[in-house]
């Protein structure tokens, strides 16, 4: 893993490790969104098959992420210990293609109702 890949999460906040069993968390100071490095395979992407990414955008992001690292975390929703990603699709795919194990995420907690709303 390159240094630039990890720089974002470590510079924005002391990263709180997302536990593999999905124990929930909040930003302990503000109670607001937390900035976390999360393994790609722990983020469910329910709408992935319905929306195609622009391959050129993904390619450009891969090059940029390799050079300067991820500059803006992707938004992730955490519901009952499970992470869901609905946006940040190009950044997510760029990480997958680069073979990076984790991605820096801005995590908000929600309820099952929030999740249903996102699935509509
Ligand atoms: P996504 O589907 O990931 O949101 P977009 O092409 O719509 O893809 O937007 C790319 C986003 O990635 C922009 O908000 C940009 O600020 C962000 N970004 C984060 N890191 C980088 C980077 N290293 N190079 C270019 N853009 C980056």
Short mmCIF file of C-alpha atoms and ligand atoms in Angstrom, two decimals:
data_model
loop_
_atom_site.label_atom_id
_atom_site.label_comp_id
_atom_site.label_asym_id
_atom_site.label_seq_id
_atom_site.Cartn_x
_atom_site.Cartn_y
_atom_site.Cartn_z
CA UNK A 1 0.00 0.00 0.00
CA UNK A 2 1.42 3.39 -0.92
CA UNK A 3 1.80 6.16 1.61
CA UNK A 4 -0.38 8.47 -0.44
CA UNK A 5 -3.24 6.00 -0.20
CA UNK A 6 -3.29 6.15 3.56
CA UNK A 7 -2.50 9.86 3.85
CA UNK A 8 -6.09 11.09 3.64
CA UNK A 9 -7.56 9.15 6.51
CA UNK A 10 -4.57 9.71 8.73
CA UNK A 11 -4.48 13.43 7.98
CA UNK A 12 -8.21 14.09 8.37
CA UNK A 13 -8.60 12.37 11.69
CA UNK A 14 -6.93 9.70 13.67
CA UNK A 15 -8.50 6.77 11.86
CA UNK A 16 -10.65 4.57 14.02
CA UNK A 17 -10.24 1.05 12.78
CA UNK A 18 -13.50 -0.36 11.50
CA UNK A 19 -13.88 -3.64 13.28
CA UNK A 20 -14.35 -6.71 11.15
CA UNK A 21 -17.47 -7.69 13.05
CA UNK A 22 -19.04 -4.35 12.25
CA UNK A 23 -19.27 -2.94 15.74
CA UNK A 24 -20.75 0.54 15.28
CA UNK A 25 -18.98 3.75 16.21
CA UNK A 26 -19.32 7.47 15.95
CA UNK A 27 -16.83 10.25 15.92
CA UNK A 28 -16.29 10.32 19.68
CA UNK A 29 -15.89 14.10 19.83
CA UNK A 30 -18.78 15.36 17.71
CA UNK A 31 -21.08 12.34 17.39
CA UNK A 32 -21.04 13.19 13.66
CA UNK A 33 -19.64 11.28 10.72
CA UNK A 34 -16.45 9.34 11.30
CA UNK A 35 -13.55 9.10 8.86
CA UNK A 36 -12.47 5.48 8.60
CA UNK A 37 -10.35 3.18 6.46
CA UNK A 38 -12.70 0.33 5.60
CA UNK A 39 -11.82 -2.87 3.70
CA UNK A 40 -13.46 -2.80 0.26
CA UNK A 41 -15.01 -6.20 0.83
CA UNK A 42 -16.86 -4.92 3.90
CA UNK A 43 -18.79 -2.32 1.90
CA UNK A 44 -22.02 -3.52 0.29
CA UNK A 45 -22.98 -1.77 -2.92
CA UNK A 46 -26.61 -2.72 -3.55
CA UNK A 47 -27.02 -0.53 -6.66
CA UNK A 48 -23.72 -1.46 -8.30
CA UNK A 49 -25.22 -3.57 -11.07
CA UNK A 50 -27.79 -0.97 -12.07
CA UNK A 51 -25.37 1.92 -12.68
CA UNK A 52 -22.41 1.64 -15.03
CA UNK A 53 -19.26 3.64 -14.32
CA UNK A 54 -17.51 5.72 -16.95
CA UNK A 55 -14.33 3.71 -17.70
CA UNK A 56 -12.37 6.82 -18.66
CA UNK A 57 -13.19 8.49 -15.33
CA UNK A 58 -12.12 5.35 -13.48
CA UNK A 59 -8.83 5.25 -15.39
CA UNK A 60 -8.08 8.90 -14.61
CA UNK A 61 -8.94 8.38 -10.95
CA UNK A 62 -6.66 5.33 -10.78
CA UNK A 63 -3.75 7.38 -12.07
CA UNK A 64 -4.49 10.26 -9.75
CA UNK A 65 -5.04 8.08 -6.68
CA UNK A 66 -1.75 6.33 -7.38
CA UNK A 67 0.04 9.65 -7.59
CA UNK A 68 -1.57 11.78 -4.88
CA UNK A 69 -3.87 9.38 -3.02
CA UNK A 70 -7.59 9.72 -2.42
CA UNK A 71 -8.37 13.40 -1.79
CA UNK A 72 -12.05 13.11 -0.83
CA UNK A 73 -13.43 10.14 1.13
CA UNK A 74 -16.45 8.28 -0.21
CA UNK A 75 -19.71 8.49 1.72
CA UNK A 76 -20.79 5.32 3.47
CA UNK A 77 -23.92 4.56 5.47
CA UNK A 78 -23.63 2.25 8.46
CA UNK A 79 -26.79 0.41 9.46
CA UNK A 80 -26.67 -2.09 12.32
CA UNK A 81 -22.95 -2.66 11.85
CA UNK A 82 -23.09 -3.12 8.06
CA UNK A 83 -21.57 -0.59 5.65
CA UNK A 84 -23.43 0.47 2.50
CA UNK A 85 -22.05 2.59 -0.33
CA UNK A 86 -24.38 4.31 -2.79
CA UNK A 87 -22.09 6.96 -4.24
CA UNK A 88 -18.35 7.28 -4.83
CA UNK A 89 -18.73 4.54 -7.45
CA UNK A 90 -15.76 5.64 -9.59
CA UNK A 91 -13.45 6.04 -6.62
CA UNK A 92 -14.52 2.63 -5.32
CA UNK A 93 -13.87 0.93 -8.67
CA UNK A 94 -10.52 2.72 -9.02
CA UNK A 95 -9.47 1.28 -5.63
CA UNK A 96 -10.65 -2.18 -6.68
CA UNK A 97 -8.68 -2.04 -9.92
CA UNK A 98 -5.58 -0.78 -8.12
CA UNK A 99 -5.85 -3.74 -5.76
CA UNK A 100 -6.02 -1.49 -2.70
CA UNK A 101 -7.41 -3.37 0.32
CA UNK A 102 -9.13 -0.43 2.00
CA UNK A 103 -10.73 2.90 1.11
CA UNK A 104 -11.09 6.05 3.17
CA UNK A 105 -14.76 6.63 4.00
CA UNK A 106 -16.90 9.27 5.65
CA UNK A 107 -19.32 7.15 7.63
CA UNK A 108 -22.78 8.22 8.77
CA UNK A 109 -24.97 6.02 10.87
CA UNK A 110 -28.52 5.36 9.75
CA UNK A 111 -31.54 3.19 10.46
CA UNK A 112 -33.18 0.56 8.28
CA UNK A 113 -35.57 3.29 7.22
CA UNK A 114 -32.61 5.39 5.97
CA UNK A 115 -31.43 2.35 4.04
CA UNK A 116 -34.85 1.79 2.48
CA UNK A 117 -34.86 5.42 1.43
CA UNK A 118 -31.49 4.98 -0.34
CA UNK A 119 -32.70 1.81 -2.08
CA UNK A 120 -35.67 3.57 -3.67
P1 LIG B 1 -17.45 9.11 -7.94
O1 LIG B 1 -18.41 8.18 -8.62
O2 LIG B 1 -16.35 8.38 -7.23
O3 LIG B 1 -18.10 10.16 -7.08
P2 LIG B 1 -16.84 11.26 -9.81
O4 LIG B 1 -16.08 11.19 -11.10
O5 LIG B 1 -18.27 11.69 -9.85
O6 LIG B 1 -16.67 9.84 -9.15
O7 LIG B 1 -16.08 12.22 -8.84
C1 LIG B 1 -14.75 11.97 -8.53
C2 LIG B 1 -14.54 12.51 -7.15
O8 LIG B 1 -13.31 12.01 -6.66
C3 LIG B 1 -14.46 14.03 -7.08
O9 LIG B 1 -15.32 14.48 -6.04
C4 LIG B 1 -13.00 14.31 -6.67
O10 LIG B 1 -12.93 15.40 -5.84
C5 LIG B 1 -12.69 13.03 -5.92
N1 LIG B 1 -11.27 12.65 -5.78
C6 LIG B 1 -10.77 12.09 -4.67
N2 LIG B 1 -9.49 11.78 -4.82
C7 LIG B 1 -9.15 12.16 -6.06
C8 LIG B 1 -7.95 12.10 -6.77
N3 LIG B 1 -6.83 11.61 -6.26
N4 LIG B 1 -7.94 12.58 -8.04
C9 LIG B 1 -9.07 13.08 -8.58
N5 LIG B 1 -10.26 13.16 -7.93
C10 LIG B 1 -10.30 12.71 -6.69
#
